[in-house]
PDB file of C-alpha atoms in Angstrom:
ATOM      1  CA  UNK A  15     -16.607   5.403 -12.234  1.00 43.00           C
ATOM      2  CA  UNK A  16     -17.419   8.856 -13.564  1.00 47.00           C
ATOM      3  CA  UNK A  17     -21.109   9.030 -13.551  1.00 48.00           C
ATOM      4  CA  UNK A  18     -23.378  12.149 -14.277  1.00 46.00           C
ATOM      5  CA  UNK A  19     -26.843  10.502 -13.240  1.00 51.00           C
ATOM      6  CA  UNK A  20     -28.760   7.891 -14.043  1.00 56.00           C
ATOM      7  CA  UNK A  21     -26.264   5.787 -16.329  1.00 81.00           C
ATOM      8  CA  UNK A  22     -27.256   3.049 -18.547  1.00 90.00           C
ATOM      9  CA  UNK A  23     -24.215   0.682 -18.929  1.00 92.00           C
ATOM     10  CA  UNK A  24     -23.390  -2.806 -19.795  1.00 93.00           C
ATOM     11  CA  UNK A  25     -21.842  -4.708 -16.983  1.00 93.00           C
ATOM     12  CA  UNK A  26     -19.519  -7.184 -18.268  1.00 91.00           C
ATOM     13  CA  UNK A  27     -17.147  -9.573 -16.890  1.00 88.00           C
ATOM     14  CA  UNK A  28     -13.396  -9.888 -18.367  1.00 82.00           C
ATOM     15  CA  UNK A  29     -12.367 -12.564 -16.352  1.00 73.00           C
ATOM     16  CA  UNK A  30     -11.365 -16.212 -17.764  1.00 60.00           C
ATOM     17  CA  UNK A  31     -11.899 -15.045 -21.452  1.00 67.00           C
ATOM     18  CA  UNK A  32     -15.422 -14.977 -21.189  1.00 67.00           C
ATOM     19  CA  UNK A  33     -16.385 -11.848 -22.131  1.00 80.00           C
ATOM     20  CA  UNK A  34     -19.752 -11.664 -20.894  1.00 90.00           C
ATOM     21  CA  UNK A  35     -22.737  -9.854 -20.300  1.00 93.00           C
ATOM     22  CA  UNK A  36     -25.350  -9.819 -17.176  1.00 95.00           C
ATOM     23  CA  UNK A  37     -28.794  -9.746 -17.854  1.00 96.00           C
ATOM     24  CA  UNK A  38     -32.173  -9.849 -16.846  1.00 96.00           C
ATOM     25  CA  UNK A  39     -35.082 -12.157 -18.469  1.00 95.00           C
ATOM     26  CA  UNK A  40     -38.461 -10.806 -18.507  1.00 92.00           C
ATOM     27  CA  UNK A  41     -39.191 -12.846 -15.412  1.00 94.00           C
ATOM     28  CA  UNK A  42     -36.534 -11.322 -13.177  1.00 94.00           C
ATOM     29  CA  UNK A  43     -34.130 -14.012 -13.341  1.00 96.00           C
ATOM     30  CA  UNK A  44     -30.157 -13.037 -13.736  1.00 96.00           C
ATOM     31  CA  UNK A  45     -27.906 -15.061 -16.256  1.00 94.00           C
ATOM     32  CA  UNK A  46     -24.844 -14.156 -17.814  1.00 93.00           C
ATOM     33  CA  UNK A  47     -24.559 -14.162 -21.985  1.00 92.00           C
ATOM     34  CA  UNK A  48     -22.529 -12.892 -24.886  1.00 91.00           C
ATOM     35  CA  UNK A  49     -25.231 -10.418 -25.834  1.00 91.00           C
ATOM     36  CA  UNK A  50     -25.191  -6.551 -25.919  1.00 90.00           C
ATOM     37  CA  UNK A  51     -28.971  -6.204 -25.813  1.00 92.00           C
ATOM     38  CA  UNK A  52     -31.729  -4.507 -24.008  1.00 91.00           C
ATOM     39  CA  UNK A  53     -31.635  -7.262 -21.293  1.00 92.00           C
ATOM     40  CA  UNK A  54     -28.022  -6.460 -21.017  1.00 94.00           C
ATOM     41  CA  UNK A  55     -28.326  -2.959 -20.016  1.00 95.00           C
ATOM     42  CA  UNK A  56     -28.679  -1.979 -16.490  1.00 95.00           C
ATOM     43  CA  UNK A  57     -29.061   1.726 -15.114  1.00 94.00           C
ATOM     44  CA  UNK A  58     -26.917   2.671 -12.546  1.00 94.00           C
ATOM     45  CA  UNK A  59     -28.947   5.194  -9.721  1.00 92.00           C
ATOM     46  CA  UNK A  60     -26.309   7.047  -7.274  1.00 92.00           C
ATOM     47  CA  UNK A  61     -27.504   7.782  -3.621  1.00 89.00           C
ATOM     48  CA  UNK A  62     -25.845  11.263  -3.414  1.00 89.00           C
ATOM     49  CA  UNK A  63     -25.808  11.352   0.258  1.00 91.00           C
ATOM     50  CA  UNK A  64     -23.976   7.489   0.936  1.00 93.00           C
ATOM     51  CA  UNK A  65     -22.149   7.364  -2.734  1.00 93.00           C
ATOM     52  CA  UNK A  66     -23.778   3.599  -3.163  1.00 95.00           C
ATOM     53  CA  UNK A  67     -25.923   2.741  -6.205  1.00 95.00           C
ATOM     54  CA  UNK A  68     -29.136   0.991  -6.874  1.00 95.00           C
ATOM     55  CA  UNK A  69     -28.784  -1.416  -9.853  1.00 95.00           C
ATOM     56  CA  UNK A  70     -31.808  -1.622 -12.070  1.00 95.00           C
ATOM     57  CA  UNK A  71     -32.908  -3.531 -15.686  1.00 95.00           C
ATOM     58  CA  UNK A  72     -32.947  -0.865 -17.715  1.00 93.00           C
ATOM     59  CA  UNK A  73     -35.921  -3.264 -19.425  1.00 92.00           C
ATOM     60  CA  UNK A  74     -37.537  -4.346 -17.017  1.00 92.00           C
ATOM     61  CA  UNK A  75     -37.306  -1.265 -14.814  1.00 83.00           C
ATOM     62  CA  UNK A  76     -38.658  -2.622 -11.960  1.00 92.00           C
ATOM     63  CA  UNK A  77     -35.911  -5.501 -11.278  1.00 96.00           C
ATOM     64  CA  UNK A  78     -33.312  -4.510  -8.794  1.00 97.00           C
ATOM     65  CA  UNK A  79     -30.195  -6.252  -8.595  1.00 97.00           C
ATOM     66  CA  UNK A  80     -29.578  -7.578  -5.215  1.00 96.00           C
ATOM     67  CA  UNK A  81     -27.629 -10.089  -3.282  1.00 96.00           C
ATOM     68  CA  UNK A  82     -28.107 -12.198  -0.379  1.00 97.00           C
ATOM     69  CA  UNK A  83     -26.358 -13.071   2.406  1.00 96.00           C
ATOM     70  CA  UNK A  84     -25.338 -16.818   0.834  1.00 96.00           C
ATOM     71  CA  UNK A  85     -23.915 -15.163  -2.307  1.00 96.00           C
ATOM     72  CA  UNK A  86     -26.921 -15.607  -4.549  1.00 96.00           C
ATOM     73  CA  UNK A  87     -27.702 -12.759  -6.859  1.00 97.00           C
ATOM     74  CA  UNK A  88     -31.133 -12.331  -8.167  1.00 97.00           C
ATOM     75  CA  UNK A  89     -33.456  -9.365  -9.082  1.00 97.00           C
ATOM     76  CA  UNK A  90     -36.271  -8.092  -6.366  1.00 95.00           C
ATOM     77  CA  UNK A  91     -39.132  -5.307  -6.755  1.00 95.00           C
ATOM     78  CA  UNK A  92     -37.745  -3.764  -3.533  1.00 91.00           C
ATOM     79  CA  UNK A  93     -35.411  -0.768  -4.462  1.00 86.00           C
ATOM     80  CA  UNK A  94     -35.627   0.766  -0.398  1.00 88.00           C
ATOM     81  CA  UNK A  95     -33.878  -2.465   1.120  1.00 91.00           C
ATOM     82  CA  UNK A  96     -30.342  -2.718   2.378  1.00 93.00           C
ATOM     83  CA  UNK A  97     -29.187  -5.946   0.099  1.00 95.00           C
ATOM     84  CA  UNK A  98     -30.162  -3.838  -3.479  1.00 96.00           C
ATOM     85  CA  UNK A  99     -27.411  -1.407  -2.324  1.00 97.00           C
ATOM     86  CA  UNK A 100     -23.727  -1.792  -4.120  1.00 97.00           C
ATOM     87  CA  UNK A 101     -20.165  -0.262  -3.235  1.00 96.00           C
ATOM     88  CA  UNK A 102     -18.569   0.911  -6.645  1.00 95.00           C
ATOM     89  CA  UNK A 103     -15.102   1.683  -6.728  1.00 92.00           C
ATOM     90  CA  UNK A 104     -11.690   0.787  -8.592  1.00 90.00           C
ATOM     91  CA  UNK A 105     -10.993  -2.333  -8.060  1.00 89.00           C
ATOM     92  CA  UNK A 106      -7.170  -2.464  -6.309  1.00 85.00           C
ATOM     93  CA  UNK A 107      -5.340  -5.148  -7.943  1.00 84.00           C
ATOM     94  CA  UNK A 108      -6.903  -5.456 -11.723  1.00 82.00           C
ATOM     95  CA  UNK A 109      -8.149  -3.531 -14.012  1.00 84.00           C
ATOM     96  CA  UNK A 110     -11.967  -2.818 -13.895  1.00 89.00           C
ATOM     97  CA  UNK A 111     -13.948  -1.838 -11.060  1.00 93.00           C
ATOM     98  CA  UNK A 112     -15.130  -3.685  -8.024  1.00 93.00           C
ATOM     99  CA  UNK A 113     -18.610  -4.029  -7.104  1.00 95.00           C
ATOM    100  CA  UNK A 114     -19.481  -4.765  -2.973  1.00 96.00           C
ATOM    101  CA  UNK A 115     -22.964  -5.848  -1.866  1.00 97.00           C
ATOM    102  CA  UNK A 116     -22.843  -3.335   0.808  1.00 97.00           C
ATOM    103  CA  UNK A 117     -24.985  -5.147   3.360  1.00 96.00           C
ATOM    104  CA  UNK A 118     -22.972  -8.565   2.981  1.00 97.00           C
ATOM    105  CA  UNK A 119     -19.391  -7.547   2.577  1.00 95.00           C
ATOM    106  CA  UNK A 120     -19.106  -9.320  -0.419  1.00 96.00           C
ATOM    107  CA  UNK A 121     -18.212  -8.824  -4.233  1.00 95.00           C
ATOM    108  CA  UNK A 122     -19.933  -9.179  -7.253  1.00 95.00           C
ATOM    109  CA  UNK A 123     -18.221 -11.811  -9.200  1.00 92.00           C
ATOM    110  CA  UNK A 124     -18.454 -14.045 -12.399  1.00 89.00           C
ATOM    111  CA  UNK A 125     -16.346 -17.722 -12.065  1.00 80.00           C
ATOM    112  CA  UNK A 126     -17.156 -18.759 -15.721  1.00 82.00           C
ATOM    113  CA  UNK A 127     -20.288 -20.454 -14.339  1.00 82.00           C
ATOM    114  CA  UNK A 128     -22.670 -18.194 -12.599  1.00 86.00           C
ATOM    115  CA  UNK A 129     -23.140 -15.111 -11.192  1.00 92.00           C
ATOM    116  CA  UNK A 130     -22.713 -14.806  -7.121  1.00 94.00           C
ATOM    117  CA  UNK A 131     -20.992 -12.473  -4.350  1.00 96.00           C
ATOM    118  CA  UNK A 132     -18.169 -13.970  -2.291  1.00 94.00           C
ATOM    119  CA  UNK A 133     -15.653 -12.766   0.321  1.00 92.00           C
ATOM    120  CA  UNK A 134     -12.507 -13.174  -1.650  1.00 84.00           C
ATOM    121  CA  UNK A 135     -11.882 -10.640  -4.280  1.00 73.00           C
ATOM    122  CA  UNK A 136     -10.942 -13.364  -7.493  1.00 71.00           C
ATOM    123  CA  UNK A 137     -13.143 -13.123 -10.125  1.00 72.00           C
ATOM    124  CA  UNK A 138     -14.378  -9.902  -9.088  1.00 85.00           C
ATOM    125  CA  UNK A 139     -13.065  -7.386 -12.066  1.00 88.00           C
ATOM    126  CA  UNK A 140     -15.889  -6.101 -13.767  1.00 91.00           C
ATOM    127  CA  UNK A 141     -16.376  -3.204 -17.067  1.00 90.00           C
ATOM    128  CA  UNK A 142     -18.878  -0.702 -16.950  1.00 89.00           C
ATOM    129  CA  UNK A 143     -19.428  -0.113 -20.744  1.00 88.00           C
ATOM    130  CA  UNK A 144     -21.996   2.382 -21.852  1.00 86.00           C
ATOM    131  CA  UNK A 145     -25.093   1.116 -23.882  1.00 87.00           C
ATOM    132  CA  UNK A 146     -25.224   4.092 -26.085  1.00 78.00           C
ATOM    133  CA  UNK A 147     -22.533   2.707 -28.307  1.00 69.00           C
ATOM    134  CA  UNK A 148     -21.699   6.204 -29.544  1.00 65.00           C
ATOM    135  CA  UNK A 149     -24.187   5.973 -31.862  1.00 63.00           C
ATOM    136  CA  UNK A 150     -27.348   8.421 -30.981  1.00 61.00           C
ATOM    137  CA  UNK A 151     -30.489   9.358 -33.148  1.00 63.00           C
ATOM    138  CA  UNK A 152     -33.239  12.201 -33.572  1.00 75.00           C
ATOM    139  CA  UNK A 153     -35.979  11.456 -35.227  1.00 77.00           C
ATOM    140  CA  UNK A 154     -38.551  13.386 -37.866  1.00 78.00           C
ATOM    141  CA  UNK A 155     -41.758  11.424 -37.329  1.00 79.00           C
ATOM    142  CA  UNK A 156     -43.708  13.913 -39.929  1.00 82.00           C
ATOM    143  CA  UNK A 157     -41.020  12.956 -42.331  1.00 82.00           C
ATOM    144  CA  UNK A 158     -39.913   9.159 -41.137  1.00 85.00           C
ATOM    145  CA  UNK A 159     -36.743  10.007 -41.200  1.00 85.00           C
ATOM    146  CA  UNK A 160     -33.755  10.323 -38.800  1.00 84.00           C
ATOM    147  CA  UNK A 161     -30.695  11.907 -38.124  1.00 81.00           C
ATOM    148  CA  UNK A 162     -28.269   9.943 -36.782  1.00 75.00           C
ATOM    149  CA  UNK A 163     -24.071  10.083 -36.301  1.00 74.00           C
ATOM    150  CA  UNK A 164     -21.481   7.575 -36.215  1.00 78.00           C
ATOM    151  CA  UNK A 165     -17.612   7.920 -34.716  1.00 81.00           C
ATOM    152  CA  UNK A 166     -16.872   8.931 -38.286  1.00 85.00           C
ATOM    153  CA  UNK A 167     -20.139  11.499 -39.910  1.00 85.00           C
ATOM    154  CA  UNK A 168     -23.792  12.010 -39.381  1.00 84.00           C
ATOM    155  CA  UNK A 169     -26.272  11.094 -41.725  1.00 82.00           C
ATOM    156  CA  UNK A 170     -30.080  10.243 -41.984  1.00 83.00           C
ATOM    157  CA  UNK A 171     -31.553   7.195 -42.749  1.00 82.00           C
ATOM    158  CA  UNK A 172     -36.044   6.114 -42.548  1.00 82.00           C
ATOM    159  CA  UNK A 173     -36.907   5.305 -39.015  1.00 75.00           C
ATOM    160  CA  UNK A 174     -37.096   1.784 -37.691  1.00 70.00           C
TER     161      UNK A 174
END
């Protein structure tokens, strides 16, 4: 993963055709959907001096991704702790990256069901996509209007 800071990315699963999405409800609580929302989009925080990354709700900034020592993933307030920590690297046998709970030993991983860590690396391809979409905007709030671009021209439309 090339990163240049603070990255805001979609984490998605391409395992058993499922092509999905993790998330984070408003309450904390980690599920697993088809969307490409807000809720979808996590920011990814490098510790320059270990290389491991903190794994936040880009909506709900304060949720941390963590995992336990049972293989349960949830979100926590507590972004100093040792099981909010995750090993990012290329993952050796599929395409996709691998992501390791760095206190636990164990990888992220999606079985169709639910979201957990476990020893074994099946299951445990993920996609970093990023939320920008290519599409970016500046807006003119003294004239309500913005400028926007697409892959193919830019072009300005009234703001939202």
């Amino acid at each position: 993963m090339e990163e240049s800071g603070h990255e805001l990315c979609f984490l998605s699963s391409p395992n058993h055709d499922h092509d999905r999405r993790v998330g984070c409800n408003i309450n904390g609580d980690i599920y697993v959907s088809q969307n490409w929302k807000g809720w979808e989009v996590w920011r990814f925080i490098k510790d320059e001096c270990s290389g491991h990354f903190i794994i936040t709700s880009w909506t709900h900034d304060k949720k941390v991704l963590c995992s336990g020592p049972d293989g349960r993933v949830f979100t926590t307030e507590n972004n100093e702790g040792s099981w909010e920590k995750w090993r990012i690297v290329p993952h050796p046998k599929f395409e996709g990256l691998r992501i390791e709970s760095v206190e636990h030993g164990r990888f992220l991983s999606f079985s169709g069901q639910d979201l957990h860590t476990k020893k074994k690396e099946v299951d445990t391809a993920w996609y970093i996509e990023p939320a920008h979409g290519n599409h970016f905007f500046i807006s003119a709030t003294s004239h309500d209007e913005r400028l926007s671009s697409s892959n193919e021209h830019p072009f300005t439309s009234k703001n939202r």
